[in-house]
């Protein structure tokens, strides 16, 4: 059961119970939908992008603990960041979860609590749903994304 | 019995005691003695697919090792043997489901292909704009989407029988929705998501009064209860081999002889023709008319072994044992705080869908998995059903003939700890 503790760390459980930035953002410049057809989980991401920065960010939706906590912690990490920095963070997060990075870089900060998800292949998409949705918004692709778009 | 399955509102009834020798049955399934995450495998995902007894695997490997040849064409020894073995299974299926003739049995890849075959062929000949196709809200996606596509092509309308909150189809609504415009009723026998057994015999009688063709999806029922197509009087029925302890990639379509003969071909090619000329070809009669190309011979032989196996155990005995397991599991799970069983039809097969307050089914699935317990979490390919109930997903336990009361105790013990793992 130790792997379960690795997966469901305190911080993840906390964000699952009390997700941060969990509301519809008035004045959003981008509204995006993420969808995981495997489990039917849906996520709505609100971005307020101004002058190349994510001035504000929020989300709504239902999902498992991993997807909800990941979305919540992502909004905390992204708020106030430049679009470039946000996309760089996406790459680092994605590399950590797909096992491509040897070790999670320090720059991921608190997001390193998701490194344990690597051991649960069926759950990787739960952790990356919000991030894929974010990326699609930042690179300008509007509309709906699904976790099936990327291998 | 595990003391950890407490607290319970009422003490559990004694575990099922019957003549069913479950330990002897389990020996027939090598996978059941394997371990996952260093724990004994507990397999509760039988509605997704069942495990295979050794006799099924042996039938497949013996064919490839010692009997491999194509069928219906060779003049040599091996081909004749293979053809005999293949056609013997058609008779086995006939006996197993009570069909009048082996010619009423078409081998297909699975229930999905059977339904697609019917949508394509019945659709081409019997459905036109303004007609209606009636399904139920609890259908598997495979019994929804082919009809949706057919409706798009023909201008027919898809009509859906609603369900009561307890998981039983709304019979009063059904009787209203059934009209002279209803060309086809495509209905599941047992819900793969919530286990409801639909009163299909009665519904078929009513449909026939409107001259409606009835297709029964028996994928989820046939391995768990005796079925007699003549008694039910369905016009067509589809099955999947892998849900009845047989191989994947093989299934059956049953059709009443005259109806099967009236349908045009589905796929075409070798084995389904009697003669081919460039100007025009002529086709075999059913069932060969629907079996183009070299079929999944090994799969058919594996299926035959599975039917043999089930017949030897006895479908009535299997149903009795699984019903006692279902009653026990329902009682034990009902006693778990914060757990809610979705679907409490009076007539149920061995499927329990449930939710736990404030815990997503995917998290339940992961926690059980690490205890060696395999369940399904998600929408179980019945998204309209969940939408009608206002639920996104559930965890689903589906029972098979090799499950034990001890496994249910272990399930309950682990479920009791789920909220704690989630910090609740």
Coordinates of C-alpha atoms in Angstrom, one line a residue:
Chain A
X1 CA 0.0 0.0 0.0
X2 CA 3.1 2.3 0.1
X3 CA 2.6 3.1 -3.6
X4 CA -0.9 4.3 -2.7
X5 CA 0.6 6.8 -0.2
X6 CA 3.1 7.9 -2.9
X7 CA 0.2 8.5 -5.2
X8 CA -2.3 10.0 -2.7
X9 CA 0.1 12.4 -0.9
X10 CA -1.3 14.8 1.7
X11 CA -1.0 17.8 -0.7
X12 CA -2.9 16.0 -3.4
X13 CA -5.7 15.0 -1.0
X14 CA -5.9 18.5 0.3
X15 CA -6.3 20.0 -3.2
X16 CA -8.8 17.4 -4.0
X17 CA -10.9 18.3 -1.0
X18 CA -10.5 22.0 -1.3
X19 CA -9.5 22.8 -4.9
X20 CA -8.0 26.3 -5.4
X21 CA -9.3 28.7 -8.1
X22 CA -12.4 26.5 -8.5
X23 CA -14.9 28.8 -10.1
X24 CA -15.9 30.4 -13.4
X25 CA -13.6 33.3 -14.1
X26 CA -15.4 36.5 -15.1
X27 CA -13.5 38.3 -17.8
X28 CA -11.7 35.2 -19.1
X29 CA -10.1 35.6 -22.5
X30 CA -10.0 31.9 -23.1
X31 CA -12.5 29.2 -22.0
X32 CA -11.4 25.6 -22.8
X33 CA -12.8 22.2 -22.2
X34 CA -10.8 19.1 -21.5
X35 CA -12.3 15.7 -21.6
X36 CA -11.1 12.2 -20.7
X37 CA -13.2 9.7 -22.7
X38 CA -11.8 6.9 -20.6
X39 CA -13.7 8.0 -17.5
X40 CA -16.0 10.7 -18.8
X41 CA -14.3 13.4 -16.7
X42 CA -14.8 16.9 -17.9
X43 CA -12.9 20.0 -17.0
X44 CA -13.4 23.6 -17.9
X45 CA -10.4 25.9 -17.8
X46 CA -10.7 29.7 -17.7
X47 CA -7.7 31.9 -18.7
X48 CA -7.2 35.6 -18.6
X49 CA -4.2 36.2 -20.9
X50 CA -2.9 39.7 -21.2
X51 CA 0.4 41.0 -22.6
X52 CA 1.9 37.6 -22.9
X53 CA 1.1 36.6 -19.3
X54 CA -1.6 34.5 -17.6
X55 CA -3.0 37.2 -15.4
X56 CA -5.6 34.9 -13.9
X57 CA -6.7 31.3 -14.2
X58 CA -9.5 29.1 -12.8
X59 CA -11.3 25.8 -13.4
X60 CA -14.5 23.9 -12.9
X61 CA -15.5 20.3 -13.4
X62 CA -15.7 16.9 -12.0
X63 CA -12.9 14.3 -11.8
X64 CA -10.9 11.9 -9.7
X65 CA -8.6 13.1 -7.0
X66 CA -5.6 13.1 -9.2
X67 CA -7.2 15.2 -12.0
X68 CA -8.8 17.6 -9.6
X69 CA -5.7 18.1 -7.5
X70 CA -3.6 18.4 -10.7
X71 CA -5.9 21.1 -12.1
X72 CA -5.9 22.9 -8.8
X73 CA -2.2 23.0 -8.3
X74 CA -1.7 23.9 -11.9
X75 CA -3.7 27.0 -11.5
X76 CA -1.7 28.0 -8.5
X77 CA 1.5 27.4 -10.3
X78 CA 0.5 29.2 -13.5
X79 CA -1.2 32.3 -12.2
X80 CA 1.0 35.3 -13.0
X81 CA 3.4 33.4 -15.2
X82 CA 4.4 34.4 -18.7
X83 CA 2.9 32.2 -21.5
X84 CA 6.5 31.0 -22.3
X85 CA 7.1 30.0 -18.6
X86 CA 3.8 28.2 -18.5
X87 CA 4.5 26.2 -21.6
X88 CA 8.0 25.4 -20.2
X89 CA 6.3 24.1 -17.1
X90 CA 4.0 22.0 -19.2
X91 CA 7.0 20.3 -20.8
X92 CA 8.7 19.6 -17.5
X93 CA 5.5 18.2 -15.9
X94 CA 4.8 16.1 -19.0
X95 CA 8.3 14.8 -19.0
X96 CA 8.1 13.9 -15.3
X97 CA 4.9 11.9 -15.8
X98 CA 5.9 10.1 -18.9
X99 CA 9.1 9.0 -17.2
X100 CA 11.3 10.8 -19.7
X101 CA 13.0 12.9 -17.1
X102 CA 15.5 11.2 -14.8
X103 CA 14.5 13.3 -11.9
X104 CA 11.8 15.9 -11.5
X105 CA 13.5 19.4 -11.9
X106 CA 13.5 21.7 -8.9
X107 CA 11.7 24.3 -11.0
X108 CA 8.5 22.2 -10.8
X109 CA 8.3 23.0 -7.1
X110 CA 5.2 21.6 -5.4
X111 CA 4.2 19.9 -8.6
X112 CA 6.8 17.2 -7.9
X113 CA 4.1 15.5 -5.6
X114 CA 2.8 14.1 -8.9
X115 CA 5.9 12.2 -9.6
X116 CA 4.4 9.1 -8.0
X117 CA 1.7 9.0 -10.7
X118 CA 4.4 7.6 -13.0
X119 CA 3.9 4.3 -11.2
X120 CA 0.2 4.2 -12.1
X121 CA 0.1 4.2 -15.9
X122 CA -3.7 4.2 -16.0
X123 CA -3.7 7.4 -14.0
X124 CA -1.2 9.5 -16.0
X125 CA -3.9 10.9 -18.2
X126 CA -5.8 12.0 -15.1
X127 CA -2.9 14.1 -14.0
X128 CA -2.2 15.6 -17.4
X129 CA -5.8 16.5 -18.5
X130 CA -5.7 20.0 -17.1
X131 CA -2.2 20.6 -18.5
X132 CA -3.1 19.5 -22.0
X133 CA -6.2 21.8 -21.8
X134 CA -3.9 24.6 -20.7
X135 CA -1.5 24.0 -23.5
X136 CA -4.2 24.0 -26.1
X137 CA -5.4 27.4 -24.8
X138 CA -1.9 28.9 -24.8
X139 CA -0.9 27.8 -28.2
X140 CA -4.2 29.2 -29.5
X141 CA -6.2 26.1 -30.3
X142 CA -9.7 26.8 -29.0
X143 CA -12.4 24.4 -28.2
X144 CA -12.3 21.0 -26.7
X145 CA -9.3 18.7 -26.1
X146 CA -9.3 15.1 -25.0
X147 CA -6.6 13.0 -23.4
X148 CA -6.6 10.9 -26.5
X149 CA -5.0 13.6 -28.6
X150 CA -1.5 12.8 -27.5
X151 CA 0.1 9.4 -26.8
Chain B
X1 CA -15.6 -14.6 7.3
X2 CA -13.6 -11.5 7.8
X3 CA -14.2 -9.5 11.0
X4 CA -13.0 -6.5 9.1
X5 CA -16.1 -6.4 6.9
X6 CA -17.8 -4.6 9.8
X7 CA -19.4 -2.3 10.7
X8 CA -22.6 -3.7 9.3
X9 CA -26.1 -2.7 10.0
X10 CA -27.2 -6.3 10.1
X11 CA -25.0 -9.3 10.5
X12 CA -24.4 -10.9 7.1
X13 CA -26.2 -14.0 6.3
X14 CA -24.1 -17.1 6.1
X15 CA -22.0 -17.3 3.0
X16 CA -23.5 -19.2 0.1
X17 CA -23.5 -22.8 0.9
X18 CA -24.5 -25.0 -2.0
X19 CA -23.4 -28.0 -3.9
X20 CA -21.4 -25.7 -6.0
X21 CA -17.8 -26.7 -5.5
X22 CA -16.2 -23.3 -6.2
X23 CA -12.7 -24.5 -5.3
X24 CA -12.8 -27.2 -7.9
X25 CA -14.0 -24.7 -10.5
X26 CA -11.2 -22.3 -9.7
X27 CA -8.6 -24.9 -10.5
X28 CA -9.9 -24.9 -14.1
X29 CA -8.8 -21.2 -14.4
X30 CA -5.0 -21.0 -14.1
X31 CA -5.1 -17.2 -13.9
X32 CA -6.9 -17.3 -10.6
X33 CA -3.9 -18.7 -8.9
X34 CA -1.7 -15.8 -10.0
X35 CA -0.8 -12.8 -7.9
X36 CA -0.9 -9.0 -8.7
X37 CA 1.2 -6.6 -6.6
X38 CA 2.2 -9.7 -4.6
X39 CA -1.5 -10.3 -3.6
X40 CA -3.8 -13.0 -4.8
X41 CA -5.8 -11.9 -7.8
X42 CA -9.4 -11.2 -7.1
X43 CA -11.2 -10.8 -10.4
X44 CA -14.4 -8.9 -10.3
X45 CA -14.4 -7.5 -13.8
X46 CA -16.4 -10.3 -15.4
X47 CA -18.8 -8.0 -17.2
X48 CA -15.8 -6.6 -19.2
X49 CA -14.5 -10.0 -20.0
X50 CA -14.4 -13.4 -18.2
X51 CA -11.3 -15.5 -17.6
X52 CA -10.7 -18.6 -19.6
X53 CA -10.7 -22.2 -18.4
X54 CA -7.8 -24.3 -19.5
X55 CA -10.0 -26.4 -21.7
X56 CA -10.7 -23.3 -23.9
X57 CA -7.0 -22.5 -24.2
X58 CA -6.2 -26.1 -25.0
X59 CA -8.9 -26.3 -27.7
X60 CA -7.3 -23.2 -29.4
X61 CA -3.7 -24.4 -29.1
X62 CA -4.6 -28.0 -30.1
X63 CA -6.1 -26.7 -33.3
X64 CA -3.1 -24.6 -34.2
X65 CA -0.6 -27.4 -33.1
X66 CA -2.3 -30.4 -34.6
X67 CA -5.4 -29.5 -36.6
X68 CA -4.7 -26.3 -38.5
X69 CA -6.3 -26.2 -41.9
X70 CA -8.8 -23.9 -43.7
X71 CA -12.5 -25.0 -43.7
X72 CA -15.2 -25.5 -46.3
X73 CA -12.7 -25.9 -49.1
X74 CA -10.1 -28.6 -48.7
X75 CA -10.3 -32.1 -50.0
X76 CA -7.7 -33.2 -47.6
X77 CA -7.9 -34.9 -44.2
X78 CA -7.0 -31.9 -42.0
X79 CA -9.5 -29.6 -43.8
X80 CA -12.3 -32.1 -43.4
X81 CA -11.5 -32.5 -39.7
X82 CA -11.4 -28.7 -39.2
X83 CA -14.7 -28.2 -41.1
X84 CA -16.3 -30.9 -38.9
X85 CA -15.0 -29.4 -35.7
X86 CA -16.1 -25.9 -36.8
X87 CA -19.6 -27.0 -37.8
X88 CA -20.0 -29.1 -34.6
X89 CA -19.7 -25.9 -32.6
X90 CA -22.5 -24.4 -34.7
X91 CA -24.7 -27.2 -33.4
X92 CA -23.4 -26.7 -29.9
X93 CA -24.5 -23.1 -30.0
X94 CA -27.8 -24.1 -31.4
X95 CA -28.4 -26.5 -28.5
X96 CA -27.0 -24.0 -25.9
X97 CA -29.5 -21.3 -26.8
X98 CA -32.3 -23.5 -28.0
X99 CA -32.4 -22.6 -31.6
X100 CA -34.5 -24.6 -34.1
X101 CA -31.6 -25.2 -36.5
X102 CA -27.9 -24.8 -36.6
X103 CA -28.4 -22.7 -39.8
X104 CA -29.8 -20.0 -37.6
X105 CA -26.3 -19.5 -36.0
X106 CA -23.9 -17.0 -37.7
X107 CA -20.4 -16.6 -36.4
X108 CA -19.3 -13.0 -36.0
X109 CA -16.5 -11.2 -34.2
X110 CA -18.7 -10.4 -31.2
X111 CA -22.0 -8.8 -30.2
X112 CA -20.9 -5.5 -31.6
X113 CA -20.4 -7.0 -35.1
X114 CA -23.7 -8.8 -34.8
X115 CA -25.5 -5.6 -34.1
X116 CA -23.7 -3.8 -36.9
X117 CA -24.6 -6.6 -39.3
X118 CA -28.2 -6.2 -38.3
X119 CA -28.2 -2.4 -38.5
X120 CA -26.7 -2.7 -42.0
X121 CA -28.8 -5.4 -43.4
X122 CA -32.2 -4.9 -41.7
X123 CA -31.6 -1.2 -42.2
X124 CA -31.2 -1.6 -46.0
X125 CA -34.3 -3.7 -46.3
X126 CA -36.8 -2.7 -43.6
X127 CA -36.2 0.8 -42.4
X128 CA -37.2 4.0 -44.2
X129 CA -37.7 7.7 -43.4
X130 CA -40.4 8.1 -40.7
X131 CA -39.9 4.7 -39.2
X132 CA -38.8 4.3 -35.6
X133 CA -36.2 2.2 -33.9
X134 CA -36.8 1.6 -30.2
X135 CA -33.9 1.0 -27.8
X136 CA -33.7 1.5 -24.0
X137 CA -31.7 4.0 -22.0
X138 CA -29.6 1.2 -20.5
X139 CA -28.2 0.0 -23.8
X140 CA -24.4 -0.5 -24.2
X141 CA -23.0 1.9 -26.7
X142 CA -22.8 -1.0 -29.2
X143 CA -26.6 -1.2 -29.2
X144 CA -27.0 2.6 -29.6
X145 CA -24.5 3.9 -32.1
X146 CA -25.2 1.5 -35.0
X147 CA -28.9 2.6 -34.8
X148 CA -28.0 6.3 -34.5
X149 CA -26.0 5.9 -37.7
X150 CA -28.8 4.0 -39.4
X151 CA -31.3 6.8 -38.5
X152 CA -28.9 9.4 -39.9
X153 CA -28.8 7.4 -43.2
X154 CA -32.5 6.6 -43.5
X155 CA -34.3 9.5 -41.8
X156 CA -35.7 7.0 -39.2
X157 CA -36.1 8.2 -35.6
X158 CA -34.3 6.7 -32.6
X159 CA -36.8 6.3 -29.7
X160 CA -35.6 5.5 -26.2
X161 CA -37.4 3.6 -23.4
X162 CA -36.7 5.4 -20.1
X163 CA -35.9 3.8 -16.8
X164 CA -37.1 4.2 -13.2
X165 CA -34.6 5.3 -10.6
X166 CA -34.4 1.8 -9.2
X167 CA -32.9 0.5 -12.5
X168 CA -36.1 -1.1 -14.0
X169 CA -37.3 0.0 -17.5
X170 CA -40.4 2.0 -17.5
X171 CA -42.9 -0.5 -18.9
X172 CA -45.8 1.9 -19.1
X173 CA -43.6 4.2 -21.2
X174 CA -42.5 1.3 -23.3
X175 CA -46.1 0.4 -24.2
X176 CA -46.7 4.0 -25.3
X177 CA -43.5 4.2 -27.3
X178 CA -44.3 1.0 -29.1
X179 CA -46.3 1.9 -32.2
X180 CA -47.0 0.6 -35.7
X181 CA -44.0 2.8 -36.8
X182 CA -41.6 0.8 -34.6
X183 CA -39.7 -1.3 -37.1
X184 CA -37.0 -2.6 -34.7
X185 CA -36.8 -3.1 -30.9
X186 CA -33.2 -3.5 -29.9
X187 CA -33.0 -4.4 -26.3
X188 CA -30.5 -5.6 -23.8
X189 CA -31.4 -8.7 -21.7
X190 CA -29.2 -7.7 -18.8
X191 CA -27.7 -4.2 -18.1
X192 CA -23.9 -4.5 -18.2
X193 CA -23.8 -1.4 -15.9
X194 CA -26.3 -2.0 -13.2
X195 CA -27.3 -5.7 -13.6
X196 CA -31.1 -5.2 -14.2
X197 CA -32.6 -8.2 -15.9
X198 CA -35.3 -6.9 -18.3
X199 CA -38.6 -8.7 -18.6
X200 CA -37.7 -9.4 -22.2
X201 CA -40.1 -12.2 -22.9
X202 CA -43.1 -10.0 -22.1
X203 CA -41.6 -7.1 -24.0
X204 CA -41.0 -9.3 -27.1
X205 CA -44.7 -10.4 -27.0
X206 CA -45.9 -6.8 -27.0
X207 CA -43.5 -5.8 -29.8
X208 CA -44.6 -8.7 -32.0
X209 CA -48.2 -7.4 -31.8
X210 CA -46.9 -4.4 -33.7
X211 CA -45.0 -6.5 -36.1
X212 CA -41.8 -5.1 -34.7
X213 CA -38.6 -7.1 -35.2
X214 CA -36.9 -7.7 -31.9
X215 CA -33.1 -8.0 -31.4
X216 CA -31.9 -9.2 -28.0
X217 CA -28.5 -8.2 -26.8
X218 CA -27.6 -11.2 -24.6
X219 CA -23.9 -10.4 -24.3
X220 CA -24.3 -9.8 -20.6
X221 CA -26.8 -12.6 -19.8
X222 CA -25.9 -15.7 -21.6
X223 CA -23.0 -16.8 -19.3
X224 CA -25.1 -16.3 -16.2
X225 CA -28.5 -17.9 -16.8
X226 CA -30.2 -20.4 -19.1
X227 CA -31.4 -18.9 -22.3
X228 CA -33.9 -20.4 -24.8
X229 CA -34.5 -18.3 -27.9
X230 CA -37.6 -20.2 -28.9
X231 CA -39.2 -19.6 -25.5
X232 CA -38.2 -15.9 -25.5
X233 CA -39.3 -15.7 -29.2
X234 CA -36.7 -13.0 -30.0
X235 CA -36.2 -12.6 -33.8
X236 CA -32.4 -12.0 -33.4
X237 CA -29.9 -12.3 -30.6
X238 CA -26.3 -11.4 -30.3
X239 CA -23.6 -12.8 -28.1
X240 CA -19.9 -12.4 -27.4
X241 CA -17.7 -15.4 -26.8
X242 CA -15.3 -13.6 -24.4
X243 CA -18.0 -12.9 -22.0
X244 CA -18.9 -16.5 -21.6
X245 CA -15.5 -17.8 -20.7
X246 CA -14.5 -18.2 -24.4
X247 CA -11.9 -16.4 -26.5
X248 CA -12.1 -12.8 -27.7
X249 CA -12.8 -12.1 -31.3
X250 CA -15.6 -14.5 -31.7
X251 CA -19.3 -14.1 -31.2
X252 CA -22.7 -15.3 -32.5
X253 CA -25.7 -13.9 -34.2
X254 CA -28.9 -15.9 -33.9
X255 CA -31.7 -15.2 -36.3
X256 CA -35.0 -16.9 -37.0
X257 CA -34.4 -18.9 -40.2
X258 CA -36.9 -17.1 -42.5
X259 CA -35.7 -13.7 -41.3
X260 CA -32.0 -14.5 -41.8
X261 CA -32.7 -15.8 -45.3
X262 CA -34.6 -12.6 -46.1
X263 CA -31.6 -10.3 -45.3
X264 CA -29.1 -9.2 -47.9
X265 CA -25.4 -10.1 -47.4
X266 CA -23.3 -8.0 -45.0
X267 CA -19.7 -8.4 -45.9
X268 CA -18.9 -10.3 -49.1
X269 CA -16.0 -12.3 -50.5
X270 CA -15.0 -15.9 -50.4
X271 CA -16.9 -18.6 -48.5
X272 CA -20.2 -16.8 -48.7
X273 CA -20.8 -17.2 -52.5
X274 CA -22.1 -20.1 -54.5
X275 CA -20.8 -18.8 -57.8
X276 CA -19.0 -15.7 -58.9
X277 CA -19.2 -14.3 -62.5
X278 CA -18.0 -10.9 -63.4
X279 CA -21.6 -9.9 -64.4
X280 CA -23.2 -11.2 -61.2
X281 CA -22.6 -13.5 -58.2
X282 CA -24.9 -15.7 -56.3
X283 CA -24.7 -16.3 -52.6
X284 CA -25.0 -19.2 -50.2
X285 CA -27.9 -19.4 -47.9
X286 CA -27.6 -18.3 -44.2
X287 CA -25.5 -18.8 -42.3
X288 CA -22.7 -19.0 -44.9
X289 CA -24.1 -15.9 -46.6
X290 CA -22.9 -13.9 -43.6
X291 CA -19.6 -15.5 -43.1
X292 CA -17.3 -14.0 -45.8
X293 CA -13.6 -14.9 -45.7
X294 CA -11.8 -17.4 -43.6
X295 CA -13.4 -17.2 -40.1
X296 CA -11.8 -17.2 -36.7
X297 CA -11.6 -21.0 -36.7
X298 CA -9.6 -21.2 -33.5
X299 CA -11.9 -18.8 -31.8
X300 CA -14.9 -21.0 -32.8
X301 CA -13.3 -24.1 -31.4
X302 CA -12.4 -22.3 -28.2
X303 CA -16.0 -21.1 -28.0
X304 CA -17.1 -24.7 -28.4
X305 CA -14.9 -25.7 -25.5
X306 CA -16.4 -22.9 -23.4
X307 CA -19.9 -24.0 -24.1
X308 CA -19.0 -27.6 -23.3
X309 CA -17.6 -26.4 -20.0
X310 CA -20.6 -24.3 -19.1
X311 CA -23.0 -27.2 -20.1
X312 CA -21.1 -29.6 -17.9
X313 CA -21.4 -27.2 -14.9
X314 CA -25.0 -26.5 -15.8
X315 CA -26.4 -23.1 -16.5
X316 CA -29.1 -23.4 -13.8
X317 CA -26.5 -24.3 -11.2
X318 CA -24.3 -21.4 -12.3
X319 CA -27.3 -19.0 -12.0
X320 CA -28.2 -20.3 -8.5
X321 CA -24.6 -19.9 -7.3
X322 CA -24.2 -16.5 -8.7
X323 CA -27.5 -15.3 -7.3
X324 CA -26.4 -16.4 -3.9
X325 CA -23.1 -14.5 -4.3
X326 CA -25.0 -11.4 -5.5
X327 CA -27.3 -11.5 -2.5
X328 CA -24.3 -11.8 -0.2
X329 CA -22.3 -9.1 -1.9
X330 CA -25.3 -6.7 -1.9
X331 CA -25.8 -7.3 1.8
X332 CA -22.2 -6.8 2.7
X333 CA -21.7 -3.7 0.5
X334 CA -25.0 -2.2 1.8
X335 CA -23.4 -2.2 5.2
X336 CA -20.4 0.0 4.2
X337 CA -20.8 3.6 5.4
X338 CA -21.0 6.2 2.6
X339 CA -21.4 3.5 -0.1
X340 CA -24.4 3.7 -2.4
X341 CA -25.5 0.9 -4.7
X342 CA -26.8 2.3 -8.1
X343 CA -29.5 0.1 -9.6
X344 CA -31.7 -2.0 -7.3
X345 CA -34.0 -3.7 -9.8
X346 CA -36.0 -6.5 -8.3
X347 CA -34.6 -8.9 -10.9
X348 CA -30.8 -8.6 -11.0
X349 CA -27.8 -10.4 -12.4
X350 CA -24.4 -10.5 -10.7
X351 CA -23.5 -6.8 -11.2
X352 CA -23.2 -4.2 -8.6
X353 CA -22.5 -0.6 -9.5
X354 CA -21.7 1.8 -6.6
X355 CA -20.3 5.1 -5.6
X356 CA -18.7 6.2 -2.3
X357 CA -19.3 9.7 -1.1
X358 CA -16.6 12.2 -2.0
X359 CA -14.5 9.6 -3.7
X360 CA -14.2 9.3 -7.5
X361 CA -14.7 5.8 -8.9
X362 CA -11.3 5.9 -10.5
X363 CA -9.7 6.4 -7.1
X364 CA -11.7 3.5 -5.8
X365 CA -10.5 1.4 -8.7
X366 CA -6.9 2.3 -8.1
X367 CA -7.1 1.5 -4.3
X368 CA -8.8 -1.8 -4.9
X369 CA -6.3 -2.6 -7.7
X370 CA -3.4 -2.3 -5.2
X371 CA -5.1 -4.9 -3.0
X372 CA -5.2 -7.3 -5.9
X373 CA -8.9 -6.6 -6.7
X374 CA -9.8 -5.9 -10.3
X375 CA -13.0 -3.9 -10.9
X376 CA -14.2 -1.5 -13.6
X377 CA -14.4 2.2 -12.9
X378 CA -16.0 4.7 -15.3
X379 CA -19.1 4.8 -17.5
X380 CA -19.0 1.1 -18.6
X381 CA -19.9 2.1 -22.2
X382 CA -23.4 3.3 -21.1
X383 CA -23.0 7.0 -21.0
X384 CA -26.7 7.8 -21.7
X385 CA -27.7 5.6 -18.7
X386 CA -25.5 7.6 -16.3
X387 CA -26.6 10.9 -17.8
X388 CA -30.2 9.9 -17.1
X389 CA -29.3 9.3 -13.5
X390 CA -27.2 12.4 -13.1
X391 CA -24.1 10.3 -12.4
X392 CA -20.7 10.6 -14.3
X393 CA -19.2 7.3 -13.3
X394 CA -19.4 4.4 -10.9
X395 CA -17.3 1.6 -9.6
X396 CA -18.6 -1.8 -10.8
X397 CA -18.2 -5.2 -9.4
X398 CA -19.3 -8.0 -11.7
X399 CA -19.4 -11.6 -10.6
X400 CA -18.4 -14.8 -12.3
X401 CA -18.9 -18.5 -11.5
X402 CA -15.4 -18.7 -9.8
X403 CA -15.9 -15.8 -7.4
X404 CA -16.1 -16.7 -3.7
X405 CA -17.7 -15.2 -0.5
X406 CA -14.2 -14.8 0.9
X407 CA -13.3 -12.6 -2.1
X408 CA -16.4 -10.4 -1.3
X409 CA -15.2 -10.1 2.3
X410 CA -11.8 -8.9 1.1
X411 CA -13.5 -6.5 -1.2
X412 CA -15.6 -5.1 1.7
X413 CA -12.6 -4.8 3.9
X414 CA -10.7 -2.8 1.3
X415 CA -13.7 -0.6 0.5
X416 CA -14.1 0.2 4.2
X417 CA -10.6 1.7 4.1
X418 CA -11.1 3.8 0.9
X419 CA -12.2 7.0 2.5
X420 CA -9.3 6.8 4.9
X421 CA -6.8 6.5 2.1
X422 CA -8.4 9.6 0.6
X423 CA -7.9 11.5 3.8
X424 CA -11.7 11.7 4.5

